[in-house]
PDB file of C-alpha atoms in Angstrom:
ATOM      1  CA  MET A   1     132.967 112.539 103.851  1.00 55.00           C
ATOM      2  CA  SER A   2     131.056 109.650 104.403  1.00 77.00           C
ATOM      3  CA  THR A   3     127.622 108.519 104.367  1.00 83.00           C
ATOM      4  CA  VAL A   4     128.342 109.608 107.941  1.00 83.00           C
ATOM      5  CA  THR A   5     129.634 113.090 107.752  1.00 81.00           C
ATOM      6  CA  VAL A   6     127.266 114.459 104.579  1.00 82.00           C
ATOM      7  CA  ALA A   7     125.022 113.024 107.740  1.00 82.00           C
ATOM      8  CA  LYS A   8     125.794 115.480 110.064  1.00 84.00           C
ATOM      9  CA  LYS A   9     126.329 117.990 108.071  1.00 83.00           C
ATOM     10  CA  ASP A  10     123.528 117.915 105.986  1.00 78.00           C
ATOM     11  CA  PHE A  11     121.752 118.062 109.749  1.00 81.00           C
ATOM     12  CA  LYS A  12     123.825 120.925 111.024  1.00 80.00           C
ATOM     13  CA  ALA A  13     122.782 123.684 108.128  1.00 77.00           C
ATOM     14  CA  ALA A  14     118.156 121.861 107.814  1.00 71.00           C
ATOM     15  CA  ARG A  15     118.407 122.304 111.557  1.00 70.00           C
ATOM     16  CA  ARG A  16     118.988 126.337 110.790  1.00 73.00           C
ATOM     17  CA  SER A  17     116.001 126.549 109.023  1.00 73.00           C
ATOM     18  CA  LYS A  18     113.217 129.100 110.773  1.00 76.00           C
ATOM     19  CA  LEU A  19     110.349 127.450 108.751  1.00 74.00           C
ATOM     20  CA  LEU A  20     111.221 124.149 109.825  1.00 77.00           C
ATOM     21  CA  TRP A  21     111.544 125.009 113.709  1.00 78.00           C
ATOM     22  CA  ALA A  22     108.553 127.294 112.895  1.00 82.00           C
ATOM     23  CA  ALA A  23     106.787 123.106 112.268  1.00 79.00           C
ATOM     24  CA  ALA A  24     107.542 122.370 115.011  1.00 79.00           C
ATOM     25  CA  ILE A  25     106.626 124.604 117.410  1.00 83.00           C
ATOM     26  CA  VAL A  26     103.445 124.278 115.960  1.00 83.00           C
ATOM     27  CA  LEU A  27     103.122 120.914 116.876  1.00 81.00           C
ATOM     28  CA  GLY A  28     103.497 120.559 119.762  1.00 82.00           C
ATOM     29  CA  LEU A  29     101.330 123.261 120.644  1.00 85.00           C
ATOM     30  CA  ILE A  30      98.979 121.876 118.607  1.00 83.00           C
ATOM     31  CA  ALA A  31     100.325 118.661 120.357  1.00 82.00           C
ATOM     32  CA  ALA A  32      99.473 120.227 124.021  1.00 81.00           C
ATOM     33  CA  PHE A  33      96.337 122.572 123.260  1.00 81.00           C
ATOM     34  CA  VAL A  34      94.730 118.149 122.193  1.00 80.00           C
ATOM     35  CA  GLY A  35      95.534 117.567 125.770  1.00 74.00           C
ATOM     36  CA  TYR A  36      94.463 119.891 127.239  1.00 74.00           C
ATOM     37  CA  VAL A  37      91.039 119.743 125.869  1.00 73.00           C
ATOM     38  CA  SER A  38      90.694 116.719 125.807  1.00 65.00           C
ATOM     39  CA  GLY A  39      90.336 116.626 129.761  1.00 57.00           C
ATOM     40  CA  GLY A  40      87.304 117.406 130.033  1.00 54.00           C
ATOM     41  CA  ALA A  41      86.438 114.580 128.093  1.00 53.00           C
ATOM     42  CA  PRO A  42      84.414 111.812 129.891  1.00 52.00           C
ATOM     43  CA  GLY A  43      86.150 108.758 130.152  1.00 53.00           C
ATOM     44  CA  ALA A  44      87.976 107.414 132.532  1.00 62.00           C
ATOM     45  CA  ASP A  45      92.058 108.898 132.477  1.00 76.00           C
ATOM     46  CA  ALA A  46      93.733 105.634 130.651  1.00 80.00           C
ATOM     47  CA  GLU A  47      90.589 106.293 127.510  1.00 84.00           C
ATOM     48  CA  GLN A  48      91.052 109.374 127.684  1.00 84.00           C
ATOM     49  CA  VAL A  49      95.196 109.299 126.531  1.00 86.00           C
ATOM     50  CA  ARG A  50      93.954 107.200 124.190  1.00 88.00           C
ATOM     51  CA  ALA A  51      91.618 109.125 122.758  1.00 87.00           C
ATOM     52  CA  LEU A  52      93.776 112.106 122.672  1.00 87.00           C
ATOM     53  CA  PHE A  53      96.176 110.326 120.830  1.00 90.00           C
ATOM     54  CA  ARG A  54      93.836 108.612 118.426  1.00 91.00           C
ATOM     55  CA  VAL A  55      93.376 112.397 117.772  1.00 90.00           C
ATOM     56  CA  LEU A  56      97.102 113.164 116.574  1.00 91.00           C
ATOM     57  CA  THR A  57      96.710 110.709 114.018  1.00 93.00           C
ATOM     58  CA  MET A  58      94.094 112.389 112.470  1.00 92.00           C
ATOM     59  CA  LEU A  59      95.732 115.034 112.729  1.00 91.00           C
ATOM     60  CA  LEU A  60      99.405 114.948 111.823  1.00 93.00           C
ATOM     61  CA  ALA A  61      98.393 112.750 109.171  1.00 94.00           C
ATOM     62  CA  VAL A  62      96.919 115.862 107.406  1.00 93.00           C
ATOM     63  CA  LEU A  63     100.152 118.162 108.493  1.00 92.00           C
ATOM     64  CA  LEU A  64     102.589 115.479 108.662  1.00 94.00           C
ATOM     65  CA  PRO A  65     103.023 115.102 105.315  1.00 94.00           C
ATOM     66  CA  ILE A  66     104.316 118.981 104.897  1.00 92.00           C
ATOM     67  CA  VAL A  67     106.384 118.950 107.099  1.00 91.00           C
ATOM     68  CA  ALA A  68     108.448 115.577 105.481  1.00 93.00           C
ATOM     69  CA  LEU A  69     108.020 117.163 101.921  1.00 92.00           C
ATOM     70  CA  VAL A  70     109.314 120.587 103.461  1.00 90.00           C
ATOM     71  CA  ALA A  71     112.147 118.820 104.563  1.00 88.00           C
ATOM     72  CA  SER A  72     113.362 116.809 102.060  1.00 89.00           C
ATOM     73  CA  TYR A  73     112.525 118.576  98.949  1.00 89.00           C
ATOM     74  CA  LEU A  74     114.954 120.390  98.312  1.00 86.00           C
ATOM     75  CA  ALA A  75     117.520 118.352  99.602  1.00 85.00           C
ATOM     76  CA  ILE A  76     119.189 117.204  96.683  1.00 87.00           C
ATOM     77  CA  ALA A  77     117.880 119.885  94.482  1.00 84.00           C
ATOM     78  CA  GLY A  78     118.648 122.928  95.708  1.00 82.00           C
ATOM     79  CA  GLU A  79     123.053 121.717  96.101  1.00 78.00           C
ATOM     80  CA  ARG A  80     123.066 121.455  92.319  1.00 78.00           C
ATOM     81  CA  GLU A  81     120.778 124.632  91.596  1.00 73.00           C
ATOM     82  CA  GLY A  82     123.218 125.772  93.846  1.00 72.00           C
ATOM     83  CA  GLY A  83     126.364 124.480  92.909  1.00 71.00           C
ATOM     84  CA  GLY A  84     127.382 122.166  96.528  1.00 73.00           C
ATOM     85  CA  ILE A  85     126.382 119.143  94.611  1.00 76.00           C
ATOM     86  CA  LYS A  86     130.102 119.572  93.062  1.00 74.00           C
ATOM     87  CA  PHE A  87     131.687 120.227  96.482  1.00 76.00           C
ATOM     88  CA  LEU A  88     129.687 117.054  98.257  1.00 76.00           C
ATOM     89  CA  LEU A  89     130.663 114.127  95.450  1.00 75.00           C
ATOM     90  CA  SER A  90     134.667 115.948  95.677  1.00 72.00           C
ATOM     91  CA  LEU A  91     136.655 112.716  96.536  1.00 61.00           C
ATOM     92  CA  PRO A  92     136.297 110.260  98.838  1.00 74.00           C
ATOM     93  CA  ASN A  93     132.730 111.209  97.921  1.00 75.00           C
ATOM     94  CA  THR A  94     130.456 108.659  95.943  1.00 82.00           C
ATOM     95  CA  ARG A  95     126.561 109.356  95.099  1.00 83.00           C
ATOM     96  CA  ARG A  96     125.678 107.309  97.236  1.00 87.00           C
ATOM     97  CA  SER A  97     126.639 108.165  99.627  1.00 87.00           C
ATOM     98  CA  VAL A  98     125.936 111.703  99.493  1.00 87.00           C
ATOM     99  CA  PHE A  99     122.781 110.596  98.591  1.00 89.00           C
ATOM    100  CA  VAL A 100     122.023 107.482 101.346  1.00 90.00           C
ATOM    101  CA  GLY A 101     122.903 110.606 103.937  1.00 89.00           C
ATOM    102  CA  LYS A 102     120.765 113.160 102.780  1.00 90.00           C
ATOM    103  CA  LEU A 103     118.387 110.930 103.289  1.00 92.00           C
ATOM    104  CA  LEU A 104     119.750 109.648 106.782  1.00 92.00           C
ATOM    105  CA  SER A 105     119.375 113.676 108.138  1.00 91.00           C
ATOM    106  CA  ARG A 106     116.014 114.585 106.384  1.00 92.00           C
ATOM    107  CA  ASN A 107     114.509 111.538 108.581  1.00 93.00           C
ATOM    108  CA  GLY A 108     116.740 112.754 111.688  1.00 92.00           C
ATOM    109  CA  ILE A 109     114.341 115.836 111.109  1.00 91.00           C
ATOM    110  CA  VAL A 110     111.359 114.951 110.432  1.00 93.00           C
ATOM    111  CA  ALA A 111     111.841 112.089 112.975  1.00 93.00           C
ATOM    112  CA  GLY A 112     112.445 114.775 116.001  1.00 90.00           C
ATOM    113  CA  GLY A 113     109.811 117.383 114.881  1.00 89.00           C
ATOM    114  CA  VAL A 114     107.208 113.897 115.304  1.00 92.00           C
ATOM    115  CA  ALA A 115     108.896 113.195 119.177  1.00 91.00           C
ATOM    116  CA  PHE A 116     108.988 116.942 119.935  1.00 89.00           C
ATOM    117  CA  MET A 117     105.201 116.217 119.824  1.00 89.00           C
ATOM    118  CA  TYR A 118     104.854 113.297 121.368  1.00 91.00           C
ATOM    119  CA  VAL A 119     106.420 114.631 124.566  1.00 90.00           C
ATOM    120  CA  ALA A 120     104.287 117.290 124.381  1.00 88.00           C
ATOM    121  CA  ALA A 121     101.256 115.516 124.003  1.00 87.00           C
ATOM    122  CA  ILE A 122     103.444 113.004 126.902  1.00 88.00           C
ATOM    123  CA  SER A 123     104.073 115.663 129.348  1.00 87.00           C
ATOM    124  CA  THR A 124      99.770 117.236 129.123  1.00 83.00           C
ATOM    125  CA  ALA A 125      98.695 113.732 129.418  1.00 82.00           C
ATOM    126  CA  LEU A 126     100.438 113.086 132.061  1.00 83.00           C
ATOM    127  CA  THR A 127      99.696 116.266 133.832  1.00 83.00           C
ATOM    128  CA  ARG A 128      95.620 116.249 133.142  1.00 80.00           C
ATOM    129  CA  HIS A 129      95.070 112.797 133.321  1.00 78.00           C
ATOM    130  CA  GLY A 130      98.259 110.615 135.530  1.00 80.00           C
ATOM    131  CA  ALA A 131      97.628 108.394 132.365  1.00 80.00           C
ATOM    132  CA  PHE A 132     100.122 106.406 129.713  1.00 83.00           C
ATOM    133  CA  PRO A 133      99.062 103.429 127.571  1.00 87.00           C
ATOM    134  CA  ALA A 134     102.026 102.554 126.718  1.00 88.00           C
ATOM    135  CA  ALA A 135     101.192 100.941 124.050  1.00 91.00           C
ATOM    136  CA  VAL A 136      99.157 102.933 122.202  1.00 92.00           C
ATOM    137  CA  VAL A 137     101.469 105.889 122.510  1.00 92.00           C
ATOM    138  CA  PHE A 138     104.237 104.309 121.175  1.00 94.00           C
ATOM    139  CA  GLY A 139     102.959 102.275 118.274  1.00 96.00           C
ATOM    140  CA  THR A 140     101.570 105.499 117.260  1.00 95.00           C
ATOM    141  CA  LEU A 141     104.885 107.510 117.551  1.00 95.00           C
ATOM    142  CA  LEU A 142     106.102 104.401 115.713  1.00 96.00           C
ATOM    143  CA  VAL A 143     103.532 104.258 113.005  1.00 97.00           C
ATOM    144  CA  THR A 144     103.784 107.606 112.232  1.00 96.00           C
ATOM    145  CA  LEU A 145     107.347 107.374 111.860  1.00 96.00           C
ATOM    146  CA  VAL A 146     107.234 105.487 109.357  1.00 97.00           C
ATOM    147  CA  TYR A 147     104.596 107.401 107.766  1.00 97.00           C
ATOM    148  CA  GLY A 148     106.930 110.301 108.441  1.00 96.00           C
ATOM    149  CA  ALA A 149     109.394 108.523 106.191  1.00 96.00           C
ATOM    150  CA  SER A 150     108.054 107.494 103.253  1.00 96.00           C
ATOM    151  CA  PHE A 151     107.032 110.385 102.417  1.00 96.00           C
ATOM    152  CA  VAL A 152     110.499 112.103 102.641  1.00 96.00           C
ATOM    153  CA  SER A 153     111.381 108.187 101.003  1.00 95.00           C
ATOM    154  CA  ILE A 154     109.243 110.229  98.271  1.00 95.00           C
ATOM    155  CA  ALA A 155     110.025 114.274  98.519  1.00 94.00           C
ATOM    156  CA  LEU A 156     114.105 112.805  98.450  1.00 93.00           C
ATOM    157  CA  ALA A 157     112.835 110.866  95.194  1.00 92.00           C
ATOM    158  CA  MET A 158     111.701 113.690  93.747  1.00 91.00           C
ATOM    159  CA  SER A 159     114.291 115.944  94.625  1.00 90.00           C
ATOM    160  CA  SER A 160     117.211 113.304  92.706  1.00 88.00           C
ATOM    161  CA  ALA A 161     115.285 113.950  89.732  1.00 85.00           C
ATOM    162  CA  ALA A 162     114.250 117.334  89.982  1.00 84.00           C
ATOM    163  CA  ALA A 163     117.385 120.030  88.052  1.00 75.00           C
ATOM    164  CA  SER A 164     116.041 122.326  89.430  1.00 80.00           C
ATOM    165  CA  ARG A 165     114.194 124.691  92.623  1.00 84.00           C
ATOM    166  CA  SER A 166     111.272 124.943  91.519  1.00 87.00           C
ATOM    167  CA  ARG A 167     110.418 122.020  89.664  1.00 88.00           C
ATOM    168  CA  ALA A 168     111.147 120.418  93.180  1.00 88.00           C
ATOM    169  CA  ILE A 169     108.598 123.121  94.975  1.00 90.00           C
ATOM    170  CA  ALA A 170     105.880 120.941  91.878  1.00 91.00           C
ATOM    171  CA  GLY A 171     106.465 118.131  92.737  1.00 90.00           C
ATOM    172  CA  ALA A 172     106.245 118.691  96.308  1.00 89.00           C
ATOM    173  CA  PHE A 173     102.396 120.718  95.383  1.00 90.00           C
ATOM    174  CA  GLY A 174     101.862 117.961  92.461  1.00 92.00           C
ATOM    175  CA  THR A 175     102.608 115.022  95.270  1.00 91.00           C
ATOM    176  CA  TYR A 176     101.081 116.268  98.509  1.00 93.00           C
ATOM    177  CA  PHE A 177      97.591 117.008  96.318  1.00 91.00           C
ATOM    178  CA  VAL A 178      97.652 113.356  94.715  1.00 89.00           C
ATOM    179  CA  LEU A 179      98.157 112.271  97.820  1.00 92.00           C
ATOM    180  CA  VAL A 180      96.144 113.851 100.432  1.00 92.00           C
ATOM    181  CA  ILE A 181      94.449 116.445  99.255  1.00 90.00           C
ATOM    182  CA  LEU A 182      91.483 114.241  97.301  1.00 87.00           C
ATOM    183  CA  TYR A 183      91.276 111.872 100.169  1.00 87.00           C
ATOM    184  CA  VAL A 184      89.935 114.828 102.808  1.00 85.00           C
ATOM    185  CA  PHE A 185      88.518 117.252 100.228  1.00 78.00           C
ATOM    186  CA  PRO A 186      86.912 114.512  97.913  1.00 67.00           C
ATOM    187  CA  VAL A 187      86.272 117.120  95.093  1.00 68.00           C
ATOM    188  CA  ALA A 188      87.066 114.663  92.593  1.00 71.00           C
ATOM    189  CA  SER A 189      88.593 111.828  94.975  1.00 77.00           C
ATOM    190  CA  VAL A 190      90.096 108.761  93.606  1.00 82.00           C
ATOM    191  CA  GLY A 191      87.488 106.130  94.447  1.00 80.00           C
ATOM    192  CA  ASP A 192      85.235 108.111  92.717  1.00 81.00           C
ATOM    193  CA  ILE A 193      87.422 108.513  89.050  1.00 84.00           C
ATOM    194  CA  ALA A 194      87.754 104.805  89.115  1.00 85.00           C
ATOM    195  CA  ARG A 195      84.169 104.497  89.227  1.00 84.00           C
ATOM    196  CA  TRP A 196      83.762 106.559  87.047  1.00 85.00           C
ATOM    197  CA  LEU A 197      86.069 104.748  83.942  1.00 89.00           C
ATOM    198  CA  HIS A 198      84.767 102.111  85.798  1.00 87.00           C
ATOM    199  CA  THR A 199      81.324 101.633  85.669  1.00 87.00           C
ATOM    200  CA  THR A 200      80.660 105.016  82.921  1.00 85.00           C
ATOM    201  CA  LEU A 201      83.705 103.673  79.928  1.00 82.00           C
ATOM    202  CA  LEU A 202      84.323 100.236  80.714  1.00 85.00           C
ATOM    203  CA  GLY A 203      80.633  99.773  81.229  1.00 82.00           C
ATOM    204  CA  ALA A 204      81.167  97.410  84.428  1.00 83.00           C
ATOM    205  CA  ASP A 205      79.079  96.403  87.372  1.00 85.00           C
ATOM    206  CA  PRO A 206      79.309  98.914  90.224  1.00 85.00           C
ATOM    207  CA  ASN A 207      83.000  96.970  92.279  1.00 88.00           C
ATOM    208  CA  PRO A 208      82.448  98.478  95.854  1.00 86.00           C
ATOM    209  CA  ASP A 209      86.242  96.472  96.721  1.00 88.00           C
ATOM    210  CA  LEU A 210      87.920  97.938  93.211  1.00 90.00           C
ATOM    211  CA  TYR A 211      87.559 101.916  94.344  1.00 89.00           C
ATOM    212  CA  ASN A 212      88.663 101.860  97.621  1.00 88.00           C
ATOM    213  CA  ALA A 213      91.744  98.879  96.941  1.00 91.00           C
ATOM    214  CA  VAL A 214      92.675 102.280  93.587  1.00 91.00           C
ATOM    215  CA  GLN A 215      92.014 104.255  97.401  1.00 91.00           C
ATOM    216  CA  TYR A 216      94.803 102.003 100.016  1.00 92.00           C
ATOM    217  CA  THR A 217      97.447 102.473  97.274  1.00 93.00           C
ATOM    218  CA  SER A 218      97.365 105.579  98.994  1.00 93.00           C
ATOM    219  CA  PRO A 219     100.253 106.581 102.205  1.00 95.00           C
ATOM    220  CA  TYR A 220      97.330 108.454 103.864  1.00 95.00           C
ATOM    221  CA  LEU A 221      94.108 106.347 104.316  1.00 94.00           C
ATOM    222  CA  ALA A 222      97.677 103.265 104.951  1.00 96.00           C
ATOM    223  CA  TYR A 223      98.810 104.864 107.519  1.00 97.00           C
ATOM    224  CA  ARG A 224      94.838 105.859 109.287  1.00 95.00           C
ATOM    225  CA  LYS A 225      94.203 101.257 108.924  1.00 94.00           C
ATOM    226  CA  ALA A 226      97.494 101.227 110.651  1.00 96.00           C
ATOM    227  CA  VAL A 227      97.060 103.129 113.359  1.00 95.00           C
ATOM    228  CA  ASN A 228      93.970 101.033 113.716  1.00 93.00           C
ATOM    229  CA  LEU A 229      96.257  97.651 114.712  1.00 93.00           C
ATOM    230  CA  VAL A 230      97.814  99.825 117.754  1.00 94.00           C
ATOM    231  CA  MET A 231      94.244 101.206 118.991  1.00 92.00           C
ATOM    232  CA  PRO A 232      91.486  98.876 121.337  1.00 89.00           C
ATOM    233  CA  ALA A 233      89.044  97.815 118.522  1.00 84.00           C
ATOM    234  CA  GLU A 234      86.315 100.761 119.699  1.00 84.00           C
ATOM    235  CA  MET A 235      87.888 103.583 117.926  1.00 86.00           C
ATOM    236  CA  ARG A 236      90.285 101.504 115.288  1.00 87.00           C
ATOM    237  CA  GLN A 237      88.323 103.763 112.058  1.00 86.00           C
ATOM    238  CA  ASN A 238      85.317 102.578 109.214  1.00 85.00           C
ATOM    239  CA  VAL A 239      87.600 103.242 106.828  1.00 85.00           C
ATOM    240  CA  PHE A 240      85.851 101.469 103.371  1.00 83.00           C
ATOM    241  CA  ARG A 241      82.879 101.280 105.120  1.00 80.00           C
ATOM    242  CA  SER A 242      81.008 100.789 101.458  1.00 78.00           C
ATOM    243  CA  SER A 243      83.501  97.231 101.284  1.00 79.00           C
ATOM    244  CA  LEU A 244      81.351  96.442 104.636  1.00 75.00           C
ATOM    245  CA  PRO A 245      77.644  95.325 105.013  1.00 72.00           C
ATOM    246  CA  GLU A 246      75.358  97.596 106.543  1.00 72.00           C
ATOM    247  CA  ASP A 247      75.229  96.901 110.072  1.00 66.00           C
ATOM    248  CA  LEU A 248      79.026  97.182 110.398  1.00 68.00           C
ATOM    249  CA  ARG A 249      79.814  99.783 108.611  1.00 72.00           C
ATOM    250  CA  PHE A 250      79.706 102.110 112.500  1.00 70.00           C
ATOM    251  CA  GLU A 251      80.195  99.138 114.804  1.00 71.00           C
ATOM    252  CA  PRO A 252      84.830  98.856 114.850  1.00 68.00           C
ATOM    253  CA  ALA A 253      85.267  96.355 116.411  1.00 64.00           C
ATOM    254  CA  GLY A 254      85.361  92.882 113.758  1.00 67.00           C
ATOM    255  CA  ALA A 255      84.429  94.832 110.443  1.00 76.00           C
ATOM    256  CA  ASN A 256      87.981  94.260 110.413  1.00 76.00           C
ATOM    257  CA  ASP A 257      87.339  91.066 110.357  1.00 76.00           C
ATOM    258  CA  ALA A 258      84.411  90.748 107.747  1.00 80.00           C
ATOM    259  CA  LEU A 259      86.830  93.012 104.439  1.00 85.00           C
ATOM    260  CA  PRO A 260      88.890  91.278 101.906  1.00 89.00           C
ATOM    261  CA  MET A 261      92.876  90.169 103.191  1.00 91.00           C
ATOM    262  CA  TYR A 262      93.691  93.182 100.341  1.00 91.00           C
ATOM    263  CA  LEU A 263      91.694  96.226 102.187  1.00 92.00           C
ATOM    264  CA  GLN A 264      91.874  95.135 105.513  1.00 91.00           C
ATOM    265  CA  ASP A 265      94.230  96.826 108.802  1.00 92.00           C
ATOM    266  CA  GLN A 266      96.763  94.260 108.177  1.00 94.00           C
ATOM    267  CA  PHE A 267      97.996  94.710 104.139  1.00 95.00           C
ATOM    268  CA  SER A 268      98.081  98.578 105.277  1.00 95.00           C
ATOM    269  CA  LEU A 269     101.888  97.462 106.933  1.00 96.00           C
ATOM    270  CA  VAL A 270     102.266  96.454 102.890  1.00 96.00           C
ATOM    271  CA  VAL A 271     101.558  99.741 101.291  1.00 96.00           C
ATOM    272  CA  LEU A 272     103.739 102.130 103.375  1.00 97.00           C
ATOM    273  CA  ALA A 273     106.531  99.406 102.901  1.00 96.00           C
ATOM    274  CA  PHE A 274     105.976 100.965  99.148  1.00 97.00           C
ATOM    275  CA  TRP A 275     105.945 103.946  99.870  1.00 96.00           C
ATOM    276  CA  LEU A 276     109.174 103.738 101.838  1.00 95.00           C
ATOM    277  CA  VAL A 277     111.191 101.894  99.179  1.00 96.00           C
ATOM    278  CA  VAL A 278     110.899 102.246  95.654  1.00 96.00           C
ATOM    279  CA  PRO A 279     110.437 105.621  96.014  1.00 94.00           C
ATOM    280  CA  LEU A 280     113.942 105.600  97.421  1.00 93.00           C
ATOM    281  CA  LEU A 281     114.857 103.425  94.529  1.00 94.00           C
ATOM    282  CA  ILE A 282     114.122 105.012  91.441  1.00 93.00           C
ATOM    283  CA  GLY A 283     115.093 108.316  92.833  1.00 91.00           C
ATOM    284  CA  TYR A 284     119.456 107.074  93.409  1.00 91.00           C
ATOM    285  CA  LEU A 285     118.875 105.436  90.681  1.00 92.00           C
ATOM    286  CA  LEU A 286     117.039 109.016  88.494  1.00 88.00           C
ATOM    287  CA  PHE A 287     120.815 110.425  91.123  1.00 87.00           C
ATOM    288  CA  GLU A 288     123.025 107.692  89.375  1.00 86.00           C
ATOM    289  CA  ARG A 289     122.039 109.191  85.939  1.00 83.00           C
ATOM    290  CA  ALA A 290     121.904 112.144  86.181  1.00 74.00           C
ATOM    291  CA  ASP A 291     123.808 114.841  84.175  1.00 72.00           C
ATOM    292  CA  LEU A 292     125.601 116.805  87.119  1.00 67.00           C
ATOM    293  CA  GLU A 293     126.802 118.918  85.343  1.00 59.00           C
TER     294      GLU A 293
END
């Protein structure tokens, strides 16, 4: 059984999940609803469609990690607890082929959900507005697929390290809380924690650039910044306002150039690449060394 065979088998098994189908349908309905509501917004048709996809990316920033984690957190841990891993690792299979096969299949599932949402959004946009700004549509689609793949990598790494379903579930919840929730509902945000450690514990002078750099390690913020790369200047988000001069904090155009290099939109690609690659390397090494008996 080769890597491709493992991927095909796993994809067929995973696509029978009612939860994943429900998630895909919900994403599609959200996209259609946002597209329909945007029909009454002021502005030219192409501008309204760009605004539609900007809103969709804001929703996907929060929702897509849930889909990716749910689709992937039991990819290997579930096989270990259920005993299916012994069958998968029978000759001529290797742990590498199983790991890569699972990665391909889970990425395919998440990409399918994203594609379903985009088809719904594009269909609604064409029906309501008759406009198709290809650069924004395909640009946000590409960035979104990378964002989803980064959470698949994280979930697969946790699944490789977890010996049971309960640990994998706990890891998925913890990951979502630390990498997303703390940035959406900042009751005690990462930036606030960094500020407290820096100013109160260490007694240093406030440094907003440092606190924002710590926050920029999150794939959630990296995705929001990466979307700016494919959006018109007037629709870009100023994520790190505390690092900007006061006259630019609410001015999308030109704000990015006023930031230090490590806080600019382009650096988001480095952050996403880190979460795409490093968890996979760690997860693979842990899976290679794990006692599966």
